[in-house]
PDB file of C-alpha atoms in Angstrom:
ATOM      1  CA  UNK A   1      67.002 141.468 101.746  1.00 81.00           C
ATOM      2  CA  UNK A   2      64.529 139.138  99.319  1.00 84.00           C
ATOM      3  CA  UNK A   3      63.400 137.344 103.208  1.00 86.00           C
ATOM      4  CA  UNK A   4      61.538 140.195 104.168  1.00 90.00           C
ATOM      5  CA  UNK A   5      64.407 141.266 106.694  1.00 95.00           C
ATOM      6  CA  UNK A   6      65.690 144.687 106.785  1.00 96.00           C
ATOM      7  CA  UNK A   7      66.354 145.966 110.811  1.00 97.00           C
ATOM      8  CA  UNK A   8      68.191 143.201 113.411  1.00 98.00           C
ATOM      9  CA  UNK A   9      69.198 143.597 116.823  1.00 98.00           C
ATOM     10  CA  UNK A  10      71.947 141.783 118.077  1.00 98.00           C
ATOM     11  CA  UNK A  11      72.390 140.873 122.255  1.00 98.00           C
ATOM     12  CA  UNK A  12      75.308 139.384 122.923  1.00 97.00           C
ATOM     13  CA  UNK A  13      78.519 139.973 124.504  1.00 97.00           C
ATOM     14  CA  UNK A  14      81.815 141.059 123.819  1.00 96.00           C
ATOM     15  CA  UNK A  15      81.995 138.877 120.585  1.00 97.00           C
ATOM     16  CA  UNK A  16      79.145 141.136 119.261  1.00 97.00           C
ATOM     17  CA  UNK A  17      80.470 144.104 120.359  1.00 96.00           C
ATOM     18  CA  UNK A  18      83.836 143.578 118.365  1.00 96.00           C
ATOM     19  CA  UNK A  19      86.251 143.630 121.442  1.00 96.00           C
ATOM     20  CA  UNK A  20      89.734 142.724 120.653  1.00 95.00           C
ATOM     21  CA  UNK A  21      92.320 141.938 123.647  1.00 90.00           C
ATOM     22  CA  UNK A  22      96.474 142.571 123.802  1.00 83.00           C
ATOM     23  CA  UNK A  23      96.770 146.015 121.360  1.00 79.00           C
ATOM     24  CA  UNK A  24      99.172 147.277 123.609  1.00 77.00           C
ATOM     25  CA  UNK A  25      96.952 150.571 124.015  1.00 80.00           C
ATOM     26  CA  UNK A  26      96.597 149.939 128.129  1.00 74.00           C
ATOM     27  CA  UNK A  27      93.191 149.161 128.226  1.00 78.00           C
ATOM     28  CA  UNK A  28      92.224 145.848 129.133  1.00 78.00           C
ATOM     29  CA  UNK A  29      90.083 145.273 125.855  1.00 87.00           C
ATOM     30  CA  UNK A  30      88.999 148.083 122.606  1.00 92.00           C
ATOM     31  CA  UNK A  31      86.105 148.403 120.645  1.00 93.00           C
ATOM     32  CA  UNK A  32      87.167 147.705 116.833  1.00 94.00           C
ATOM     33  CA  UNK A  33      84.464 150.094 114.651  1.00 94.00           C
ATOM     34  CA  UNK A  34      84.573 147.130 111.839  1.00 96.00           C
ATOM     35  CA  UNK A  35      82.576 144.012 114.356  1.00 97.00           C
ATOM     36  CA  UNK A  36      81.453 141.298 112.220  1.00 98.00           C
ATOM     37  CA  UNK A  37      78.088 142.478 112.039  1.00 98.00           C
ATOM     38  CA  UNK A  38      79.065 146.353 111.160  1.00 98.00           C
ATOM     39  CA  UNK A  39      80.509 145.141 108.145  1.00 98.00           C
ATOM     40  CA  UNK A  40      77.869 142.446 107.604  1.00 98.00           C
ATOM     41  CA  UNK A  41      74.875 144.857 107.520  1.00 98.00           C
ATOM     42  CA  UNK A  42      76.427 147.750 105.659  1.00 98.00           C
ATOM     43  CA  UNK A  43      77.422 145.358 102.536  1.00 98.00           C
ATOM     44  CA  UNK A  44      73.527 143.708 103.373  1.00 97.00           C
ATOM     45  CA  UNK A  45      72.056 147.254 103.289  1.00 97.00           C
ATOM     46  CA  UNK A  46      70.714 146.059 106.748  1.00 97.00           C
ATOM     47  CA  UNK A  47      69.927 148.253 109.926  1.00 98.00           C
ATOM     48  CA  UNK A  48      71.565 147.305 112.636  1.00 98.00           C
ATOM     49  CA  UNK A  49      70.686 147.687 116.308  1.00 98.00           C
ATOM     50  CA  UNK A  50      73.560 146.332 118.386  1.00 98.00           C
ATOM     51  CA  UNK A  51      72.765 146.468 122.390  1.00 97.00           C
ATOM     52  CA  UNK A  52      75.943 143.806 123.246  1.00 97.00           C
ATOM     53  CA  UNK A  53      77.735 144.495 125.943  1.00 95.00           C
ATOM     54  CA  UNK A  54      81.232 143.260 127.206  1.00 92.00           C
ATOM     55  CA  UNK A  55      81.126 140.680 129.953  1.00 92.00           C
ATOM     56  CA  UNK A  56      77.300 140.331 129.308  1.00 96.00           C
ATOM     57  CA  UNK A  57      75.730 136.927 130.883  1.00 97.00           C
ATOM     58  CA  UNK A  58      72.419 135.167 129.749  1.00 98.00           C
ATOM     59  CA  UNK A  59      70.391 137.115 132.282  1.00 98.00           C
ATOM     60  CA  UNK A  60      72.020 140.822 131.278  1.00 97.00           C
ATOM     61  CA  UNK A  61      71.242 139.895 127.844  1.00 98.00           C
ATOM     62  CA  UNK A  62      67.545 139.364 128.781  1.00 98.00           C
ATOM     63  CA  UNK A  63      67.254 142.387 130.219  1.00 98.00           C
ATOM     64  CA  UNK A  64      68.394 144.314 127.180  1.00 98.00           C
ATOM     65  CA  UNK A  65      66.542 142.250 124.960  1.00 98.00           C
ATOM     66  CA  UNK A  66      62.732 143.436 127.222  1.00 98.00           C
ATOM     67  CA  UNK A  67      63.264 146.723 127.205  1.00 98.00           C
ATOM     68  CA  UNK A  68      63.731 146.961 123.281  1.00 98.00           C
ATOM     69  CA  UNK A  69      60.838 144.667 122.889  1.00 98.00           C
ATOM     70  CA  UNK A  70      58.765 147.062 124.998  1.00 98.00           C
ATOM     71  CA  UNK A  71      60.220 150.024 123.428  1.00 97.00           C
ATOM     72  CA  UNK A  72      59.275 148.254 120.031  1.00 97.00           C
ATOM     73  CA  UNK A  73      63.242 149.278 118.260  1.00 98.00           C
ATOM     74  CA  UNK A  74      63.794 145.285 117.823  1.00 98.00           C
ATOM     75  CA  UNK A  75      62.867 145.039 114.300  1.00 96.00           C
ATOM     76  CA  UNK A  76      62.167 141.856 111.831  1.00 97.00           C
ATOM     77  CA  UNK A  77      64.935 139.742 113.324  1.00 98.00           C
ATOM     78  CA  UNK A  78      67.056 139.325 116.516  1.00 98.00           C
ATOM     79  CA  UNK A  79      70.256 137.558 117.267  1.00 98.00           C
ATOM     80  CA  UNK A  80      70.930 136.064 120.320  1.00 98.00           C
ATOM     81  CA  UNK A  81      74.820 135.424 120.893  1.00 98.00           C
ATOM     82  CA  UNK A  82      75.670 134.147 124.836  1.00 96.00           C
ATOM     83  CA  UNK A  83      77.457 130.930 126.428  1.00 96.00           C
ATOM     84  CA  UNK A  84      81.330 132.325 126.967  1.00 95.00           C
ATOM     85  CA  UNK A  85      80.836 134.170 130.384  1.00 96.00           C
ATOM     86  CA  UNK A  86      78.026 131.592 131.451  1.00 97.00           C
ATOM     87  CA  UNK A  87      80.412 128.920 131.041  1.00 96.00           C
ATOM     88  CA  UNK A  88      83.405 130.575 132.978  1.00 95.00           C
ATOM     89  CA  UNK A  89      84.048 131.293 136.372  1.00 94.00           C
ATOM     90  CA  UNK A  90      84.727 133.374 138.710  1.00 94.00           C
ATOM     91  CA  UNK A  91      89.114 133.058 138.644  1.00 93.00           C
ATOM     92  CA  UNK A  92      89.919 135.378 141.900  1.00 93.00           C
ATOM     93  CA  UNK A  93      88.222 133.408 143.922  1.00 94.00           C
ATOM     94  CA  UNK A  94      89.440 130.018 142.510  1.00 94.00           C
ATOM     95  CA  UNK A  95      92.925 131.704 142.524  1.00 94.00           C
ATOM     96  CA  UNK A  96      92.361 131.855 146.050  1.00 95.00           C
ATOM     97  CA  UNK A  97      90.571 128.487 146.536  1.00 94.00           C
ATOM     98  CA  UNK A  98      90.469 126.002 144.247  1.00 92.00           C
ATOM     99  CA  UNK A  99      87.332 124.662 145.541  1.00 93.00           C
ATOM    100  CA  UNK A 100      86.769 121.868 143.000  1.00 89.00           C
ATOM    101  CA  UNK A 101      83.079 122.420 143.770  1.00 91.00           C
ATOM    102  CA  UNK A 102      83.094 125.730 142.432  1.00 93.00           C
ATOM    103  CA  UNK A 103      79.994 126.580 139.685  1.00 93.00           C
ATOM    104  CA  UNK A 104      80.748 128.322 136.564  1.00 95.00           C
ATOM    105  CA  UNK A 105      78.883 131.982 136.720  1.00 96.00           C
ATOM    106  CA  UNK A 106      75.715 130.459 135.057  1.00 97.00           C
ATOM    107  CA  UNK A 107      74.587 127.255 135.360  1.00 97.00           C
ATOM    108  CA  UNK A 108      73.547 125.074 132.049  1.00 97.00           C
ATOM    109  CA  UNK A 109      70.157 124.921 133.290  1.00 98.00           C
ATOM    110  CA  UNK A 110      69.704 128.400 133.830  1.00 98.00           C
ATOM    111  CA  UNK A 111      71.448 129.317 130.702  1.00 98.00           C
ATOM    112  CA  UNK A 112      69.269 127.370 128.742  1.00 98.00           C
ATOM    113  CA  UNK A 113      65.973 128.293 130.209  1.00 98.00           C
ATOM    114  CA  UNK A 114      66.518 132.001 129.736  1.00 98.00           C
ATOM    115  CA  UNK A 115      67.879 131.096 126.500  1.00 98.00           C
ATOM    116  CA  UNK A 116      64.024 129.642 125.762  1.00 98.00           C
ATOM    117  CA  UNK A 117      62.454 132.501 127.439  1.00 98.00           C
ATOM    118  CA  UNK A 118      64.228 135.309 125.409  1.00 98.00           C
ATOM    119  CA  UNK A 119      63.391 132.904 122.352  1.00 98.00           C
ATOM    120  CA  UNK A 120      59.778 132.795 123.596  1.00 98.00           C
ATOM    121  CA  UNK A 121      59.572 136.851 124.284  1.00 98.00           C
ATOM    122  CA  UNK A 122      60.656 137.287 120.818  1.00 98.00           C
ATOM    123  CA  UNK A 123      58.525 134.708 119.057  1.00 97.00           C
ATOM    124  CA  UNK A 124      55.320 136.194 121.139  1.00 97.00           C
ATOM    125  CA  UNK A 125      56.470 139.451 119.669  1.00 97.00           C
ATOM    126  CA  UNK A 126      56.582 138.451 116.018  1.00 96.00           C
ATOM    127  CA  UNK A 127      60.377 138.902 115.690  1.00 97.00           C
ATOM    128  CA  UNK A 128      62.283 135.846 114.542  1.00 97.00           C
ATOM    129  CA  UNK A 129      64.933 134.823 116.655  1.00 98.00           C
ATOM    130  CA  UNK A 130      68.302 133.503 115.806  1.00 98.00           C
ATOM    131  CA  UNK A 131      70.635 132.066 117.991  1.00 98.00           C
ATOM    132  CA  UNK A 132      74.852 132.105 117.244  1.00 98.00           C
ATOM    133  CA  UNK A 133      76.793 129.583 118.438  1.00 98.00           C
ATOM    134  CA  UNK A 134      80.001 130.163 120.764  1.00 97.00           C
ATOM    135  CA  UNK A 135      83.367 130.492 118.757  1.00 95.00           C
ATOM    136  CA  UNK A 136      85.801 128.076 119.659  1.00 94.00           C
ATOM    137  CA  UNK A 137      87.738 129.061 122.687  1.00 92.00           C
ATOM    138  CA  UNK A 138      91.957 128.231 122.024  1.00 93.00           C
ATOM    139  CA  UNK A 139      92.252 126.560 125.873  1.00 89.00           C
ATOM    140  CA  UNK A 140      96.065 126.859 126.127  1.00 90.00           C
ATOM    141  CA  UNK A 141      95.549 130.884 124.736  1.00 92.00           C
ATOM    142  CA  UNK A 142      92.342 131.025 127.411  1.00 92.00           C
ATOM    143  CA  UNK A 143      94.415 129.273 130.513  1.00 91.00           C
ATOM    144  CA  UNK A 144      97.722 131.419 129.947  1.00 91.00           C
ATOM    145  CA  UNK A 145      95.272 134.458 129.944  1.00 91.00           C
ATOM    146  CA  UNK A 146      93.218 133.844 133.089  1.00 91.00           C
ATOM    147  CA  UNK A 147      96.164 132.590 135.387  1.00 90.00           C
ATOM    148  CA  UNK A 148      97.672 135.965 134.691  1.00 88.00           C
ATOM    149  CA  UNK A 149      98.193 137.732 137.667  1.00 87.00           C
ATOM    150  CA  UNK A 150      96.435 135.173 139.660  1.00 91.00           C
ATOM    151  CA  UNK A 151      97.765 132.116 141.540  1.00 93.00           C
ATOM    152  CA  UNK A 152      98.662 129.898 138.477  1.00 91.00           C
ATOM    153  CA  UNK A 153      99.063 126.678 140.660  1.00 93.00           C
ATOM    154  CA  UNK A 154      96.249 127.054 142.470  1.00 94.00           C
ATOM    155  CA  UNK A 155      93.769 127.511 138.666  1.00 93.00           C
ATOM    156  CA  UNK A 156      95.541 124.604 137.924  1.00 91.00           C
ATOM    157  CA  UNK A 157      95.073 122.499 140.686  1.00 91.00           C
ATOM    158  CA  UNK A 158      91.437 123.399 139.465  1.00 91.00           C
ATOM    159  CA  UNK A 159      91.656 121.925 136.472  1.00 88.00           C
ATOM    160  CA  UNK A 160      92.948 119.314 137.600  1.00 84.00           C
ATOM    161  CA  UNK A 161      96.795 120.089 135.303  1.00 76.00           C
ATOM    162  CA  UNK A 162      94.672 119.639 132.225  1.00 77.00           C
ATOM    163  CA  UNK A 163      94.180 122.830 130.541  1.00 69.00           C
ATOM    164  CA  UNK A 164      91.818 121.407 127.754  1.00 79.00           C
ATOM    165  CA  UNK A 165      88.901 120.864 130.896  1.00 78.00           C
ATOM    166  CA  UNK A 166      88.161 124.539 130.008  1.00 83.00           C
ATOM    167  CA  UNK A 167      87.731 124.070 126.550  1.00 88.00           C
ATOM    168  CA  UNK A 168      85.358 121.068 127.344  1.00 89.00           C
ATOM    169  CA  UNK A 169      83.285 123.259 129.358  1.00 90.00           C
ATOM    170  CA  UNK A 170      82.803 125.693 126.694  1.00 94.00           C
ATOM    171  CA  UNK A 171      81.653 122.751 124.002  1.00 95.00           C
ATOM    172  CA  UNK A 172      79.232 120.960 126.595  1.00 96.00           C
ATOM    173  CA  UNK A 173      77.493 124.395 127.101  1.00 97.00           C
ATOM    174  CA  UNK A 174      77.778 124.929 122.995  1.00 97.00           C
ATOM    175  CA  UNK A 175      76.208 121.307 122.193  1.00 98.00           C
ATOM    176  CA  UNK A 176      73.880 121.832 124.687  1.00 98.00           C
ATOM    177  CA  UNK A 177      72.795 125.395 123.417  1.00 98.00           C
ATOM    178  CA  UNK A 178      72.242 123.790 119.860  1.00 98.00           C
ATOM    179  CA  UNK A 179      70.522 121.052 120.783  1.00 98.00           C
ATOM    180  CA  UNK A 180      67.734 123.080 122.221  1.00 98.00           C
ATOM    181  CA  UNK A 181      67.966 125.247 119.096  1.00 98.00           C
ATOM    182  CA  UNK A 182      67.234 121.877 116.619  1.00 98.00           C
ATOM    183  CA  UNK A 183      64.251 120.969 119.077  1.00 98.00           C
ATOM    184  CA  UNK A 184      62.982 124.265 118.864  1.00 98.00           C
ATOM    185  CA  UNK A 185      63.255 125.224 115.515  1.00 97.00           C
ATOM    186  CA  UNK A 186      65.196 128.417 116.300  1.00 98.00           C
ATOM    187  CA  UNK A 187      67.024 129.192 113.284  1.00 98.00           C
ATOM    188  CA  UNK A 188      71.262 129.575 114.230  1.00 98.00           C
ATOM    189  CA  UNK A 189      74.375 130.656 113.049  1.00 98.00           C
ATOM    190  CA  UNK A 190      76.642 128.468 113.634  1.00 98.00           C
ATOM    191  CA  UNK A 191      79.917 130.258 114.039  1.00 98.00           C
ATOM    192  CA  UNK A 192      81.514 127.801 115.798  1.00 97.00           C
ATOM    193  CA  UNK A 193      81.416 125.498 112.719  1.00 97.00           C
ATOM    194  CA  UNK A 194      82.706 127.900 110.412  1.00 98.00           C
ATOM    195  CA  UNK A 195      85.036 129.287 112.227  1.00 97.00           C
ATOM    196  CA  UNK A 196      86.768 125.811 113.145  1.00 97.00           C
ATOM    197  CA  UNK A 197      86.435 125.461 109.078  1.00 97.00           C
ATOM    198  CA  UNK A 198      89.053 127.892 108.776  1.00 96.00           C
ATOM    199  CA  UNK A 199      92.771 126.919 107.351  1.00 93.00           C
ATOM    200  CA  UNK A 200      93.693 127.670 111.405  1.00 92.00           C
ATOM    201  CA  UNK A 201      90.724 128.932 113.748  1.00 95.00           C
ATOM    202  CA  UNK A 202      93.993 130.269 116.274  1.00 96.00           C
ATOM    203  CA  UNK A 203      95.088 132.789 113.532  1.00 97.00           C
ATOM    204  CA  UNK A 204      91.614 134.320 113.886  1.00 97.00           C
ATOM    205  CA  UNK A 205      91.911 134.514 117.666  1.00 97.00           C
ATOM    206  CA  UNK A 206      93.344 136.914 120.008  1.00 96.00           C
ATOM    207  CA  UNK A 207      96.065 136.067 122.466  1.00 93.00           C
ATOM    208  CA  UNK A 208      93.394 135.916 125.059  1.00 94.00           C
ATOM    209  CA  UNK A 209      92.201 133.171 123.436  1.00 94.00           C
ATOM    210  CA  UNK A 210      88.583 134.021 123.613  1.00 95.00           C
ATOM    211  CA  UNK A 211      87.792 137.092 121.817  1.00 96.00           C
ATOM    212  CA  UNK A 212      88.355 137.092 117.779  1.00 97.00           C
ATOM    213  CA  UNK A 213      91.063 139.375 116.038  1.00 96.00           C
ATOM    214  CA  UNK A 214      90.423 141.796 113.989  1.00 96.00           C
ATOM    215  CA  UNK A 215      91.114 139.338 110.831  1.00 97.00           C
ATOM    216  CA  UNK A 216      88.482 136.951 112.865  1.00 98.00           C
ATOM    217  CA  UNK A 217      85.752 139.590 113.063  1.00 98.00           C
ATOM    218  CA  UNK A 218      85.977 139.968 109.046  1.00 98.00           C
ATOM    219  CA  UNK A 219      86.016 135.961 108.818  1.00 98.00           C
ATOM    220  CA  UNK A 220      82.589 136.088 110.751  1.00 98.00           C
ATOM    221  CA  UNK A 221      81.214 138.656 108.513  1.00 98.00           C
ATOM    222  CA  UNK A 222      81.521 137.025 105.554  1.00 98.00           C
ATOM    223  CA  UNK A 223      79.645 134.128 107.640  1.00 98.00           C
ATOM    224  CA  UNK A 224      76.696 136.557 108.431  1.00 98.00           C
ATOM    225  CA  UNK A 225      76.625 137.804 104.973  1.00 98.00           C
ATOM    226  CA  UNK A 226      76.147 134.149 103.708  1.00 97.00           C
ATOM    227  CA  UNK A 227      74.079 132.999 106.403  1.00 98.00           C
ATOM    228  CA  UNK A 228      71.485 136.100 106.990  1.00 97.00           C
ATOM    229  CA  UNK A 229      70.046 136.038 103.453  1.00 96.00           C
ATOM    230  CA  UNK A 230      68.832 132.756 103.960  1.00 95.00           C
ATOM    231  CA  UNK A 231      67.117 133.168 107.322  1.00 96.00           C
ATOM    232  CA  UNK A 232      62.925 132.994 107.203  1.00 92.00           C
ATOM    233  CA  UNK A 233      61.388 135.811 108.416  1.00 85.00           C
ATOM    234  CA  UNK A 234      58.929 134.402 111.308  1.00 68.00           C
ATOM    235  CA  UNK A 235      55.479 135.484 109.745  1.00 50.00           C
ATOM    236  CA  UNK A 236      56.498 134.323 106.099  1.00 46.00           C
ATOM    237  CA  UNK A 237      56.494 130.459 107.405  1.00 47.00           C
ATOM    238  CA  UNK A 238      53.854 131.341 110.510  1.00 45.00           C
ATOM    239  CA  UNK A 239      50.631 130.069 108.660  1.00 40.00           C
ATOM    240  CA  UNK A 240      52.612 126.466 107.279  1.00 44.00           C
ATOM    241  CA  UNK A 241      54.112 125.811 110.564  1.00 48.00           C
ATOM    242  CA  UNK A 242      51.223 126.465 112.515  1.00 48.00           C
ATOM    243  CA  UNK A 243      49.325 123.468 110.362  1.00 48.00           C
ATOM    244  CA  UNK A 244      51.941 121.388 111.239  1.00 50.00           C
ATOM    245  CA  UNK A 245      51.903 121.953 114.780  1.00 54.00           C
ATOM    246  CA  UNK A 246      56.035 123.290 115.013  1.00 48.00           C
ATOM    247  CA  UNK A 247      56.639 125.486 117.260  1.00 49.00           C
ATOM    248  CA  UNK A 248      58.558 128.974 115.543  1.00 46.00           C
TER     249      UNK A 248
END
């Protein structure tokens, strides 16, 4: 690309990885060969490194993201794409007790300090992070999905019989995440935007509720293929930053 980019690494999750839910083939999710960023760096002429993994959490994702830095295979840029396991919880053992003190699997403060840290790592290491914010989640799709199979009275005696609380969880964890991005200066992707753009973000959603359909993953290609072009390589802006005392 005319930035200066050419490889990217991408650790995320599930969303990354291009995991679709209800086929009907048995398994409890599949892989889809076209993910969003497939299709985004072939038409890009991009490399793509993709170490996602389904059901990853911030601190997974870290772990991932060293080893490539000290096996130097990151490249120019890497996307970091986390928040929708943080954010949830652990819904056998609410279905079991509805302890209303129970902590979602991450908590925001520890989400968004290894957040910083992987955007530190990378920024030590010349690569230029970028962050992607969560997609929507579709909380009726999301609650129908996780009470499956579990004791439906009891998740919603956690939620106190309002569905949407899980939908508000997943935002506060998304506003927070780009909050620290704008006082930063990490450079994002803001999927959840574009996605809630859309004519009707639901049609681009599995029945899960969580995970994008295959029509969703092509929507956020075409976001990437917009959005990537006009990301600034980290040592192109390094020297005019630096005088002005930002931090990259």
């Amino acid at each position: 690309m005319d930035n200066g980019i050419n490889k990217i690494s991408a650790y995320g999750d599930s969303i990354l990885k291009g995991a679709v839910t209800g086929t009907g083939s048995g398994h409890l999710f599949d892989i889809i060969e076209e993910s969003s960023l497939v299709i985004a760096c072939r038409n890009l002429n991009l490399e793509l490194n993709n170490q996602s993994v389904f059901g990853s959490i911030v601190t997974k994702t870290q772990r991932r993201l060293k080893k490539d830095v000290e096996k130097g295979v990151v490249g120019d840029l890497a996307i970091i794409e986390s928040g929708g396991n943080d954010c949830d919880y652990d819904w056998a053992t609410i279905s079991e007790n509805p302890d209303p003190q129970t902590l979602p699997r991450v908590s925001l403060e520890d989400y968004l300090r290894i957040t910083d840290e992987m955007v530190q790592l990378l920024r030590q290491n010349k690569i230029t992070p970028v962050i992607m914010t969560m997609p929507p989640l579709v909380g009726d799709r999301w609650f129908n999905h996780i009470s499956n199979g579990h004791n439906c009275e009891n998740i919603n005696k956690f939620v106190n019989n309002v569905p949407d609380k899980l939908y508000r969880n997943h935002e506060l964890y998304n506003l927070n995440l780009m909050e620290y991005c704008f006082k930063n200066n990490v450079q994002i992707v803001d999927m959840r935007k574009a996605m809630l753009s859309a004519p009707d973000y639901r049609d681009l959603m599995c029945l899960d509720g969580i995970h994008p359909n295959e029509e969703g993953y092509k929507y956020m290609a075409t976001i990437w293929e917009q959005e990537l072009p006009k990301k600034k390589k980290r040592i192109l802006i390094f020297l005019l930053m630096r005088n002005f005392n930002f931090k990259l």
